[in-house]
mmCIF file of C-alpha atoms (C1' of nucleotides) in Angstrom:
data_model
loop_
_atom_site.group_PDB
_atom_site.id
_atom_site.type_symbol
_atom_site.label_atom_id
_atom_site.label_comp_id
_atom_site.label_asym_id
_atom_site.label_seq_id
_atom_site.Cartn_x
_atom_site.Cartn_y
_atom_site.Cartn_z
ATOM 1 C CA MET A 142 -6.039 4.230 -5.557
ATOM 2 C CA ILE A 143 -6.710 2.879 -9.130
ATOM 3 C CA LEU A 144 -5.033 3.657 -12.149
ATOM 4 C CA LYS A 145 -7.160 5.368 -14.828
ATOM 5 C CA SER A 146 -8.419 3.128 -17.580
ATOM 6 C CA GLN A 147 -6.490 5.351 -20.133
ATOM 7 C CA VAL A 148 -3.371 3.455 -18.949
ATOM 8 C CA GLU A 149 -4.905 0.167 -19.970
ATOM 9 C CA TRP A 150 -5.831 1.755 -23.227
ATOM 10 C CA ALA A 151 -2.397 3.254 -23.852
ATOM 11 C CA LEU A 152 -0.642 0.022 -23.252
ATOM 12 C CA HIS A 153 -2.810 -1.883 -25.699
ATOM 13 C CA CYS A 154 -2.571 0.811 -28.355
ATOM 14 C CA CYS A 155 1.248 0.767 -27.902
ATOM 15 C CA ALA A 156 1.296 -2.981 -28.450
ATOM 16 C CA ILE A 157 -0.610 -2.477 -31.731
ATOM 17 C CA LEU A 158 1.604 0.293 -32.851
ATOM 18 C CA ALA A 159 4.624 -1.888 -32.055
ATOM 19 C CA GLY A 160 3.460 -4.203 -34.838
ATOM 20 C CA LEU A 161 3.236 -1.572 -37.461
ATOM 21 C CA PRO A 162 5.576 -1.509 -40.412
ATOM 22 C CA GLU A 163 8.366 1.120 -40.468
ATOM 23 C CA GLY A 164 6.993 4.519 -41.415
ATOM 24 C CA ARG A 165 3.323 3.627 -41.238
ATOM 25 C CA TYR A 166 0.812 5.542 -39.125
ATOM 26 C CA LEU A 167 -2.432 4.339 -37.509
ATOM 27 C CA SER A 168 -5.301 6.591 -36.747
ATOM 28 C CA THR A 169 -7.206 7.067 -33.485
ATOM 29 C CA LYS A 170 -10.224 6.020 -35.168
ATOM 30 C CA ALA A 171 -8.630 2.582 -36.080
ATOM 31 C CA LEU A 172 -7.195 2.179 -32.688
ATOM 32 C CA ALA A 173 -10.669 3.012 -30.971
ATOM 33 C CA GLU A 174 -12.497 0.692 -33.315
ATOM 34 C CA PHE A 175 -10.084 -2.195 -32.821
ATOM 35 C CA HIS A 176 -10.452 -1.997 -29.018
ATOM 36 C CA GLY A 177 -14.074 -0.924 -28.819
ATOM 37 C CA LEU A 178 -13.365 2.376 -27.149
ATOM 38 C CA PRO A 179 -14.740 5.896 -27.449
ATOM 39 C CA LYS A 180 -12.645 7.632 -30.091
ATOM 40 C CA GLU A 181 -12.780 11.057 -28.624
ATOM 41 C CA TYR A 182 -11.712 9.998 -25.123
ATOM 42 C CA LEU A 183 -9.105 7.591 -26.348
ATOM 43 C CA SER A 184 -7.417 10.413 -28.207
ATOM 44 C CA LYS A 185 -6.697 11.984 -24.918
ATOM 45 C CA ALA A 186 -4.600 9.042 -23.944
ATOM 46 C CA LEU A 187 -2.808 9.218 -27.292
ATOM 47 C CA GLN A 188 -2.193 12.884 -26.880
ATOM 48 C CA SER A 189 -0.503 12.136 -23.422
ATOM 49 C CA LEU A 190 1.693 9.739 -25.276
ATOM 50 C CA SER A 191 2.422 12.229 -27.805
ATOM 51 C CA GLN A 192 3.168 14.954 -25.337
ATOM 52 C CA ALA A 193 5.596 12.564 -23.524
ATOM 53 C CA GLY A 194 7.446 12.046 -26.725
ATOM 54 C CA LEU A 195 6.689 8.291 -26.992
ATOM 55 C CA VAL A 196 4.759 8.407 -30.214
ATOM 56 C CA ASP A 197 5.141 10.524 -33.409
ATOM 57 C CA THR A 198 2.035 11.945 -35.168
ATOM 58 C CA THR A 199 1.137 13.182 -38.587
ATOM 59 C CA LEU A 200 -1.917 15.230 -39.654
ATOM 60 C CA GLY A 201 -4.061 14.898 -42.631
ATOM 61 C CA PRO A 202 -5.477 11.749 -44.328
ATOM 62 C CA SER A 203 -3.631 8.640 -43.625
ATOM 63 C CA GLY A 204 -2.276 10.375 -40.588
ATOM 64 C CA GLY A 205 -2.137 9.035 -37.153
ATOM 65 C CA TYR A 206 0.381 7.578 -34.679
ATOM 66 C CA ARG A 207 3.436 5.515 -34.718
ATOM 67 C CA LEU A 208 6.046 4.771 -32.042
ATOM 68 C CA ALA A 209 8.795 7.298 -31.754
ATOM 69 C CA ARG A 210 11.305 4.518 -30.656
ATOM 70 C CA PRO A 211 11.624 0.920 -31.352
ATOM 71 C CA PRO A 212 9.587 -1.228 -29.018
ATOM 72 C CA ALA A 213 12.810 -2.523 -27.149
ATOM 73 C CA GLU A 214 13.369 1.098 -26.039
ATOM 74 C CA LEU A 215 9.930 1.707 -24.652
ATOM 75 C CA THR A 216 9.232 0.514 -21.161
ATOM 76 C CA PHE A 217 5.894 0.078 -19.339
ATOM 77 C CA LEU A 218 6.979 2.877 -16.959
ATOM 78 C CA ASP A 219 7.336 5.312 -19.902
ATOM 79 C CA ILE A 220 3.739 4.607 -20.963
ATOM 80 C CA VAL A 221 2.259 4.524 -17.495
ATOM 81 C CA GLU A 222 3.902 7.728 -16.383
ATOM 82 C CA ALA A 223 2.876 9.385 -19.766
ATOM 83 C CA VAL A 224 -0.642 8.886 -18.888
ATOM 84 C CA GLU A 225 -0.717 8.979 -15.132
ATOM 85 C CA GLY A 226 2.031 11.416 -14.441
ATOM 86 C CA LYS A 227 5.279 11.056 -12.755
ATOM 87 C CA ALA A 228 4.142 12.194 -9.383
ATOM 88 C CA ARG A 229 4.733 9.814 -6.562
ATOM 89 C CA THR A 230 1.658 7.892 -5.399
ATOM 90 C CA PHE A 231 2.324 9.008 -1.823
ATOM 91 C CA VAL A 232 2.253 12.667 -0.899
ATOM 92 C CA CYS A 233 3.620 13.773 2.457
ATOM 93 C CA ASN A 234 1.854 16.569 4.109
ATOM 94 C CA ASN A 235 4.340 16.742 6.985
ATOM 95 C CA ILE A 236 1.666 16.483 9.515
ATOM 96 C CA ARG A 237 4.577 15.814 12.090
ATOM 97 C CA GLU A 238 4.947 19.690 11.959
ATOM 98 C CA ASN A 239 1.726 20.019 13.923
ATOM 99 C CA ASN A 240 3.068 18.208 16.928
ATOM 100 C CA PRO A 241 2.120 20.432 19.824
ATOM 101 C CA CYS A 242 5.433 19.694 21.653
ATOM 102 C CA ARG A 243 7.399 20.795 18.715
ATOM 103 C CA PRO A 244 9.594 23.849 19.522
ATOM 104 C CA GLN A 245 8.904 27.036 17.679
ATOM 105 C CA GLY A 246 10.922 27.251 14.392
ATOM 106 C CA TYR A 247 12.220 23.741 14.665
ATOM 107 C CA CYS A 248 13.211 22.687 11.298
ATOM 108 C CA GLU A 249 12.756 19.054 10.105
ATOM 109 C CA SER A 250 16.046 17.401 9.207
ATOM 110 C CA GLY A 251 14.755 15.560 6.272
ATOM 111 C CA PRO A 252 11.813 13.732 4.694
ATOM 112 C CA CYS A 253 9.438 12.173 7.177
ATOM 113 C CA PRO A 254 10.397 8.453 7.869
ATOM 114 C CA VAL A 255 6.808 7.536 6.954
ATOM 115 C CA ALA A 256 7.159 9.115 3.528
ATOM 116 C CA ARG A 257 10.590 7.660 3.047
ATOM 117 C CA ILE A 258 9.218 4.028 3.365
ATOM 118 C CA MET A 259 6.182 4.792 1.173
ATOM 119 C CA TRP A 260 8.437 6.254 -1.500
ATOM 120 C CA GLU A 261 10.620 3.240 -1.431
ATOM 121 C CA ALA A 262 7.678 1.101 -2.142
ATOM 122 C CA ASP A 263 6.613 3.388 -4.830
ATOM 123 C CA GLU A 264 10.060 3.158 -6.369
ATOM 124 C CA ALA A 265 9.857 -0.699 -6.187
ATOM 125 C CA TRP A 266 6.666 -0.498 -8.215
ATOM 126 C CA ARG A 267 8.244 1.885 -10.820
ATOM 127 C CA GLU A 268 11.353 -0.199 -10.985
ATOM 128 C CA LYS A 269 9.238 -3.314 -11.913
ATOM 129 C CA LEU A 270 7.582 -1.282 -14.652
ATOM 130 C CA ARG A 271 10.827 0.010 -15.817
ATOM 131 C CA ALA A 272 12.128 -3.456 -16.259
ATOM 132 C CA VAL A 273 9.409 -4.478 -18.845
ATOM 133 C CA ARG A 274 9.871 -3.336 -22.372
ATOM 134 C CA LEU A 275 7.099 -2.948 -24.940
ATOM 135 C CA SER A 276 8.979 -5.662 -26.892
ATOM 136 C CA ASP A 277 8.467 -8.069 -23.986
ATOM 137 C CA LEU A 278 4.855 -7.492 -24.105
ATOM 138 C CA THR A 279 4.476 -8.204 -27.769
ATOM 139 C CA GLU A 280 6.400 -11.422 -27.318
ATOM 140 C CA ALA A 281 4.053 -12.357 -24.424
ATOM 141 C CA LEU A 282 1.045 -11.540 -26.596
ATOM 142 C CA ALA A 283 2.394 -13.745 -29.520
ATOM 143 C CA LEU A 284 2.416 -16.597 -27.199
ATOM 144 C CA ASP A 285 -0.954 -15.714 -25.731
ATOM 145 C CA ILE A 286 -2.910 -15.255 -28.801
ATOM 146 C CA PRO A 287 -3.823 -18.122 -31.214
ATOM 147 C CA ALA A 288 -1.849 -17.807 -34.432
ATOM 148 C CA ASP A 289 -4.788 -17.158 -36.891
ATOM 149 C CA LEU A 290 -6.211 -14.460 -34.686
ATOM 150 C CA TRP A 291 -2.875 -12.853 -34.421
ATOM 151 C CA LYS A 292 -2.474 -12.861 -38.234
ATOM 152 C CA SER A 293 -5.944 -11.539 -39.023
ATOM 153 C CA SER A 294 -5.590 -8.725 -36.536
ATOM 154 C CA PHE A 295 -2.336 -7.637 -38.015
ATOM 155 C CA GLU A 296 -4.041 -7.704 -41.448
ATOM 156 C CA TRP A 297 -6.995 -5.728 -40.054
ATOM 157 C CA VAL A 298 -4.518 -3.050 -38.793
ATOM 158 C CA LEU A 299 -2.546 -3.064 -41.925
ATOM 159 C CA GLU A 300 -5.590 -2.267 -44.041
ATOM 160 C CA ARG A 301 -6.073 0.882 -42.050
ATOM 161 C CA ALA A 302 -2.448 1.893 -41.613
ATOM 162 C CA GLY A 303 -1.539 4.938 -43.741
ATOM 163 C CA MET B 292 -3.294 7.616 -8.885
ATOM 164 C CA ILE B 293 -2.409 9.130 -5.435
ATOM 165 C CA LEU B 294 -3.143 7.378 -2.071
ATOM 166 C CA LYS B 295 -5.634 9.211 0.184
ATOM 167 C CA SER B 296 -4.226 11.392 2.861
ATOM 168 C CA GLN B 297 -6.011 9.071 5.352
ATOM 169 C CA VAL B 298 -3.258 6.498 4.751
ATOM 170 C CA GLU B 299 -0.702 9.115 5.927
ATOM 171 C CA TRP B 300 -2.862 9.892 8.937
ATOM 172 C CA ALA B 301 -3.395 6.210 9.766
ATOM 173 C CA LEU B 302 0.374 5.403 9.668
ATOM 174 C CA HIS B 303 1.288 8.443 12.012
ATOM 175 C CA CYS B 304 -1.546 7.495 14.417
ATOM 176 C CA CYS B 305 -0.397 3.857 14.450
ATOM 177 C CA ALA B 306 3.124 5.026 15.244
ATOM 178 C CA ILE B 307 1.669 6.884 18.217
ATOM 179 C CA LEU B 308 -0.396 3.996 19.412
ATOM 180 C CA ALA B 309 2.644 1.758 19.245
ATOM 181 C CA GLY B 310 4.244 3.793 21.971
ATOM 182 C CA LEU B 311 1.276 3.469 24.244
ATOM 183 C CA PRO B 312 1.694 1.423 27.446
ATOM 184 C CA GLU B 313 -0.013 -1.943 27.562
ATOM 185 C CA GLY B 314 -3.710 -1.712 28.156
ATOM 186 C CA ARG B 315 -4.006 2.112 27.690
ATOM 187 C CA TYR B 316 -6.248 3.670 25.037
ATOM 188 C CA LEU B 317 -5.956 6.962 23.128
ATOM 189 C CA SER B 318 -8.930 8.942 21.908
ATOM 190 C CA THR B 319 -9.492 10.292 18.397
ATOM 191 C CA LYS B 320 -9.584 13.700 19.826
ATOM 192 C CA ALA B 321 -5.982 13.421 21.275
ATOM 193 C CA LEU B 322 -4.688 11.922 17.904
ATOM 194 C CA ALA B 323 -6.404 14.635 15.899
ATOM 195 C CA GLU B 324 -5.037 17.371 18.299
ATOM 196 C CA PHE B 325 -1.564 15.898 18.164
ATOM 197 C CA HIS B 326 -1.369 15.830 14.408
ATOM 198 C CA GLY B 327 -3.514 18.973 13.731
ATOM 199 C CA LEU B 328 -6.262 17.115 11.828
ATOM 200 C CA PRO B 329 -10.008 17.307 11.701
ATOM 201 C CA LYS B 330 -11.225 14.968 14.380
ATOM 202 C CA GLU B 331 -14.344 13.861 12.663
ATOM 203 C CA TYR B 332 -12.619 12.904 9.468
ATOM 204 C CA LEU B 333 -9.721 11.333 11.154
ATOM 205 C CA SER B 334 -12.208 9.081 12.983
ATOM 206 C CA LYS B 335 -12.965 7.683 9.492
ATOM 207 C CA ALA B 336 -9.457 6.438 9.066
ATOM 208 C CA LEU B 337 -9.444 5.054 12.638
ATOM 209 C CA GLN B 338 -12.700 3.299 11.896
ATOM 210 C CA SER B 339 -11.087 1.552 8.952
ATOM 211 C CA LEU B 340 -8.327 0.353 11.070
ATOM 212 C CA SER B 341 -10.923 -0.999 13.561
ATOM 213 C CA GLN B 342 -12.901 -2.704 10.878
ATOM 214 C CA ALA B 343 -9.649 -4.363 9.635
ATOM 215 C CA GLY B 344 -8.963 -5.619 13.143
ATOM 216 C CA LEU B 345 -5.711 -3.725 13.497
ATOM 217 C CA VAL B 346 -6.731 -1.820 16.583
ATOM 218 C CA ASP B 347 -9.020 -2.396 19.523
ATOM 219 C CA THR B 348 -11.510 0.176 20.713
ATOM 220 C CA THR B 349 -13.405 0.894 23.840
ATOM 221 C CA LEU B 350 -16.322 3.117 24.236
ATOM 222 C CA GLY B 351 -17.061 5.570 27.134
ATOM 223 C CA PRO B 352 -14.789 8.010 28.831
ATOM 224 C CA SER B 353 -11.100 7.250 28.775
ATOM 225 C CA GLY B 354 -11.952 5.203 25.741
ATOM 226 C CA GLY B 355 -10.295 5.290 22.417
ATOM 227 C CA TYR B 356 -7.929 3.046 20.306
ATOM 228 C CA ARG B 357 -4.978 0.810 20.977
ATOM 229 C CA LEU B 358 -3.116 -1.553 18.703
ATOM 230 C CA ALA B 359 -4.625 -5.038 18.606
ATOM 231 C CA ARG B 360 -1.193 -6.680 17.967
ATOM 232 C CA PRO B 361 2.360 -5.811 19.032
ATOM 233 C CA PRO B 362 4.026 -3.331 16.610
ATOM 234 C CA ALA B 363 6.399 -6.120 15.297
ATOM 235 C CA GLU B 364 3.389 -7.979 14.015
ATOM 236 C CA LEU B 365 1.789 -5.039 12.129
ATOM 237 C CA THR B 366 3.114 -4.257 8.697
ATOM 238 C CA PHE B 367 2.715 -1.151 6.531
ATOM 239 C CA LEU B 368 0.711 -3.175 4.011
ATOM 240 C CA ASP B 369 -1.826 -3.890 6.813
ATOM 241 C CA ILE B 370 -2.419 -0.414 7.456
ATOM 242 C CA VAL B 371 -2.355 0.857 3.879
ATOM 243 C CA GLU B 372 -4.782 -1.969 2.808
ATOM 244 C CA ALA B 373 -7.155 -1.245 5.834
ATOM 245 C CA VAL B 374 -7.515 2.358 4.564
ATOM 246 C CA GLU B 375 -7.048 2.067 0.897
ATOM 247 C CA GLY B 376 -8.650 -1.388 0.440
ATOM 248 C CA LYS B 377 -7.072 -4.573 -0.856
ATOM 249 C CA ALA B 378 -8.126 -4.064 -4.611
ATOM 250 C CA ARG B 379 -5.284 -4.087 -7.120
ATOM 251 C CA THR B 380 -4.169 -0.738 -8.516
ATOM 252 C CA PHE B 381 -4.675 -1.820 -12.036
ATOM 253 C CA VAL B 382 -8.178 -3.111 -13.158
ATOM 254 C CA CYS B 383 -8.294 -5.125 -16.455
ATOM 255 C CA ASN B 384 -11.331 -4.444 -18.521
ATOM 256 C CA ASN B 385 -10.404 -6.985 -20.946
ATOM 257 C CA ILE B 386 -10.658 -4.707 -23.942
ATOM 258 C CA ARG B 387 -8.829 -7.449 -26.082
ATOM 259 C CA GLU B 388 -12.375 -9.040 -26.256
ATOM 260 C CA ASN B 389 -13.499 -6.160 -28.487
ATOM 261 C CA ASN B 390 -10.950 -7.222 -31.329
ATOM 262 C CA PRO B 391 -13.142 -7.256 -34.436
ATOM 263 C CA CYS B 392 -11.230 -10.225 -35.636
ATOM 264 C CA ARG B 393 -11.991 -12.354 -32.757
ATOM 265 C CA PRO B 394 -14.150 -15.401 -33.579
ATOM 266 C CA GLN B 395 -17.579 -15.456 -32.022
ATOM 267 C CA GLY B 396 -17.677 -17.349 -28.545
ATOM 268 C CA TYR B 397 -13.845 -17.312 -28.391
ATOM 269 C CA CYS B 398 -12.864 -17.646 -24.747
ATOM 270 C CA GLU B 399 -9.744 -16.145 -23.336
ATOM 271 C CA SER B 400 -7.171 -18.527 -22.006
ATOM 272 C CA GLY B 401 -6.184 -16.559 -18.898
ATOM 273 C CA PRO B 402 -5.594 -13.085 -17.605
ATOM 274 C CA CYS B 403 -4.505 -10.519 -20.307
ATOM 275 C CA PRO B 404 -0.690 -10.206 -20.524
ATOM 276 C CA VAL B 405 -0.950 -6.568 -19.987
ATOM 277 C CA ALA B 406 -2.751 -7.140 -16.705
ATOM 278 C CA ARG B 407 -0.393 -9.737 -15.732
ATOM 279 C CA ILE B 408 2.587 -7.448 -15.831
ATOM 280 C CA MET B 409 0.766 -4.511 -14.182
ATOM 281 C CA TRP B 410 -0.250 -6.930 -11.413
ATOM 282 C CA GLU B 411 3.309 -8.185 -10.868
ATOM 283 C CA ALA B 412 4.389 -4.451 -10.375
ATOM 284 C CA ASP B 413 1.531 -4.002 -7.989
ATOM 285 C CA GLU B 414 2.629 -7.049 -6.120
ATOM 286 C CA ALA B 415 6.163 -5.650 -5.901
ATOM 287 C CA TRP B 416 4.814 -2.560 -4.318
ATOM 288 C CA ARG B 417 2.690 -4.528 -1.804
ATOM 289 C CA GLU B 418 5.734 -6.842 -1.053
ATOM 290 C CA LYS B 419 7.820 -3.898 -0.209
ATOM 291 C CA LEU B 420 5.154 -2.498 2.139
ATOM 292 C CA ARG B 421 4.624 -6.077 3.717
ATOM 293 C CA ALA B 422 8.407 -6.086 4.570
ATOM 294 C CA VAL B 423 8.117 -2.950 6.894
ATOM 295 C CA ARG B 424 6.892 -3.506 10.330
ATOM 296 C CA LEU B 425 5.375 -0.799 12.414
ATOM 297 C CA SER B 426 8.174 -1.445 14.874
ATOM 298 C CA ASP B 427 10.619 -0.632 12.175
ATOM 299 C CA LEU B 428 8.937 2.671 11.771
ATOM 300 C CA THR B 429 9.123 3.551 15.515
ATOM 301 C CA GLU B 430 12.725 2.719 15.418
ATOM 302 C CA ALA B 431 13.329 5.084 12.452
ATOM 303 C CA LEU B 432 11.332 7.661 14.187
ATOM 304 C CA ALA B 433 13.477 7.341 17.253
ATOM 305 C CA LEU B 434 16.560 7.978 15.354
ATOM 306 C CA ASP B 435 15.041 10.914 13.385
ATOM 307 C CA ILE B 436 13.447 12.872 16.281
ATOM 308 C CA PRO B 437 15.536 14.778 18.741
ATOM 309 C CA ALA B 438 15.460 13.085 22.109
ATOM 310 C CA ASP B 439 13.807 15.869 24.025
ATOM 311 C CA LEU B 440 10.991 16.282 21.455
ATOM 312 C CA TRP B 441 10.460 12.421 21.560
ATOM 313 C CA LYS B 442 10.283 12.580 25.302
ATOM 314 C CA SER B 443 7.853 15.435 25.576
ATOM 315 C CA SER B 444 5.662 14.067 22.936
ATOM 316 C CA PHE B 445 5.526 10.750 24.766
ATOM 317 C CA GLU B 446 4.403 12.603 28.024
ATOM 318 C CA TRP B 447 1.864 14.670 26.023
ATOM 319 C CA VAL B 448 0.258 11.390 24.860
ATOM 320 C CA LEU B 449 0.451 9.681 28.187
ATOM 321 C CA GLU B 450 -1.446 12.577 29.872
ATOM 322 C CA ARG B 451 -4.257 11.883 27.462
ATOM 323 C CA ALA B 452 -4.264 8.084 27.414
ATOM 324 C CA GLY B 453 -6.994 6.429 29.445
ATOM 325 C "C1'" DG C 293 -0.945 17.570 -69.022
ATOM 326 C "C1'" DA C 294 0.539 20.745 -65.424
ATOM 327 C "C1'" DG C 295 -0.144 23.886 -61.731
ATOM 328 C "C1'" DA C 296 -3.063 26.388 -58.479
ATOM 329 C "C1'" DG C 297 -6.825 26.317 -55.572
ATOM 330 C "C1'" DA C 298 -10.568 23.903 -53.186
ATOM 331 C "C1'" DC C 299 -11.646 19.702 -50.574
ATOM 332 C "C1'" DT C 300 -11.183 15.990 -47.318
ATOM 333 C "C1'" DA C 301 -9.658 13.370 -43.477
ATOM 334 C "C1'" DC C 302 -7.109 13.586 -39.955
ATOM 335 C "C1'" DT C 303 -4.727 15.534 -35.362
ATOM 336 C "C1'" DC C 304 -4.739 18.852 -31.738
ATOM 337 C "C1'" DG C 305 -6.517 21.583 -28.211
ATOM 338 C "C1'" DG C 306 -10.217 23.789 -25.618
ATOM 339 C "C1'" DA C 307 -14.907 23.881 -23.664
ATOM 340 C "C1'" DT C 308 -18.289 21.476 -21.496
ATOM 341 C "C1'" DA C 309 -20.904 18.044 -18.747
ATOM 342 C "C1'" DC C 310 -21.618 14.213 -15.811
ATOM 343 C "C1'" DA C 311 -20.423 10.779 -12.225
ATOM 344 C "C1'" DG C 312 -17.700 9.069 -8.698
ATOM 345 C "C1'" DT C 313 -14.511 9.618 -5.200
ATOM 346 C "C1'" DC C 314 -12.015 12.284 -1.597
ATOM 347 C "C1'" DT C 315 -12.398 15.579 1.883
ATOM 348 C "C1'" DG C 316 -14.840 17.352 5.640
ATOM 349 C "C1'" DT C 317 -18.953 18.292 8.772
ATOM 350 C "C1'" DC C 318 -22.837 17.344 11.534
ATOM 351 C "C1'" DC C 319 -25.851 14.653 14.329
ATOM 352 C "C1'" DG C 320 -28.060 10.620 16.669
ATOM 353 C "C1'" DA C 321 -27.557 5.984 18.776
ATOM 354 C "C1'" DG C 322 -25.066 3.124 21.720
ATOM 355 C "C1'" DT C 323 -21.732 2.207 25.698
ATOM 356 C "C1'" DA C 324 -18.904 2.399 29.567
ATOM 357 C "C1'" DA C 325 -16.908 5.084 33.273
ATOM 358 C "C1'" DA C 326 -17.934 8.649 36.667
ATOM 359 C "C1'" DT C 327 -21.055 10.961 39.478
ATOM 360 C "C1'" DC C 328 -25.096 11.571 42.228
ATOM 361 C "C1'" DC C 329 -28.719 10.228 45.174
ATOM 362 C "C1'" DG C 330 -31.590 7.555 48.288
ATOM 363 C "C1'" DG C 331 -31.738 4.163 51.668
ATOM 364 C "C1'" DC D 10 -21.382 3.603 53.587
ATOM 365 C "C1'" DC D 11 -23.481 1.084 49.658
ATOM 366 C "C1'" DG D 12 -26.073 0.144 45.536
ATOM 367 C "C1'" DG D 13 -28.858 1.841 41.874
ATOM 368 C "C1'" DA D 14 -29.965 5.744 38.673
ATOM 369 C "C1'" DT D 15 -28.255 9.581 36.241
ATOM 370 C "C1'" DT D 16 -24.727 12.145 33.801
ATOM 371 C "C1'" DT D 17 -20.842 12.406 31.037
ATOM 372 C "C1'" DA D 18 -17.566 11.338 27.519
ATOM 373 C "C1'" DC D 19 -16.438 8.743 24.231
ATOM 374 C "C1'" DT D 20 -16.978 5.432 19.745
ATOM 375 C "C1'" DC D 21 -19.648 4.216 15.961
ATOM 376 C "C1'" DG D 22 -22.426 4.866 11.956
ATOM 377 C "C1'" DG D 23 -25.097 7.327 8.734
ATOM 378 C "C1'" DA D 24 -26.507 11.485 6.238
ATOM 379 C "C1'" DC D 25 -24.977 15.244 3.902
ATOM 380 C "C1'" DA D 26 -22.198 18.649 1.152
ATOM 381 C "C1'" DG D 27 -18.389 20.668 -1.540
ATOM 382 C "C1'" DA D 28 -14.209 20.063 -4.296
ATOM 383 C "C1'" DC D 29 -11.640 17.535 -7.235
ATOM 384 C "C1'" DT D 30 -10.674 14.035 -10.581
ATOM 385 C "C1'" DG D 31 -11.957 10.668 -14.090
ATOM 386 C "C1'" DT D 32 -14.734 9.704 -17.916
ATOM 387 C "C1'" DA D 33 -16.958 11.210 -21.998
ATOM 388 C "C1'" DT D 34 -18.566 14.208 -25.652
ATOM 389 C "C1'" DC D 35 -18.544 18.083 -28.896
ATOM 390 C "C1'" DC D 36 -16.589 21.464 -31.756
ATOM 391 C "C1'" DG D 37 -13.340 24.755 -34.029
ATOM 392 C "C1'" DA D 38 -8.413 25.389 -35.693
ATOM 393 C "C1'" DG D 39 -4.694 23.726 -38.139
ATOM 394 C "C1'" DT D 40 -2.390 20.339 -41.538
ATOM 395 C "C1'" DA D 41 -1.232 17.223 -45.213
ATOM 396 C "C1'" DG D 42 -2.829 14.560 -48.742
ATOM 397 C "C1'" DT D 43 -6.294 14.231 -52.685
ATOM 398 C "C1'" DC D 44 -9.292 16.142 -56.032
ATOM 399 C "C1'" DT D 45 -10.831 19.463 -59.206
ATOM 400 C "C1'" DC D 46 -10.593 23.086 -62.250
ATOM 401 C "C1'" DT D 47 -8.406 25.965 -65.463
ATOM 402 C "C1'" DC D 48 -4.980 27.192 -68.838
#
DNA sequence: GAGAGACTACTCGGATACAGTCTGTCCGAGTAAATCCGG
DNA sequence: CCGGATTTACTCGGACAGACTGTATCCGAGTAGTCTCTC
């Protein structure tokens, strides 16, 4: 059970978009070039973000993506779920129904206890992701990255933002 | 990102094995029949448990599996990791290394902040699974299942336990 | 110089292909209990 | 009746195949700016 690499890409791209000045867009091409990723496939991840309503998009030249909401109102969970889907990581096939001792027509009272526990863990994971805002990430990145690299990256992006 | 169905199977099988009297074994065939699962494929899940040291096995007739430890000393995480592996659900490909502004030979100071956050969520998930013991599951099952079904199932298993 | 039309650069979506994993099946090797057979 | 050989029932591991998902590429349709051409 491993998350797709698109999740990683989407998170990094959102971090870049978070630094974009109000009203500017950044193209898939620029984002792909900045991260060294295949443009065509990266666009699938960005399309997922777009379909989830996390980013706005404009067509035509100087078109591209920008965040639909301020970074403080976007959580990691939003982004992860946009790419990976909202489905739970554990699916219950109710194999308890196959119990040979089970009386005919017996109806289960509720979700299988096994599933209940797995779903609680899944919820703990999501809760942790829900608690981290995109703005928290950019703050962490600002501390992590040397100031000059931070500045030159910002300028690199600005040059390409329409 | 969905866990394999083998995880579900392994959890249910462990719950059955937890009810087995001291020193008795239960065969793959019986476990597969009880849960309505393909015997050959279920054996893969049980082999994973065996390789992880969670269950003991004996060959020959009246052979099969039994828990290697008391149910109170087996956690959900043990079982999930035995089947699914211990690898983190988020892998960091360090795409920040491709930043075109990054100076040559620049060495990252530590793990990528994005990965750090994802790994914390992963750890929260595992922590939740670590907190649930197999004995907790059997207690929950005892409450969930009607007493007569519980009893007849136990007898069904005992008949086949060598 | 202004407006209409052509052009360009981009997003979006579908089609396609390939690889890896998940699911499932089959079979042979090895092992331990049960059975059989000879003394 | 006893001990050794055979049979049986099971685990274990590898080989294999099909379905599905993840990764990746390509191309056509649509759109918004830009450019060009004409008046």
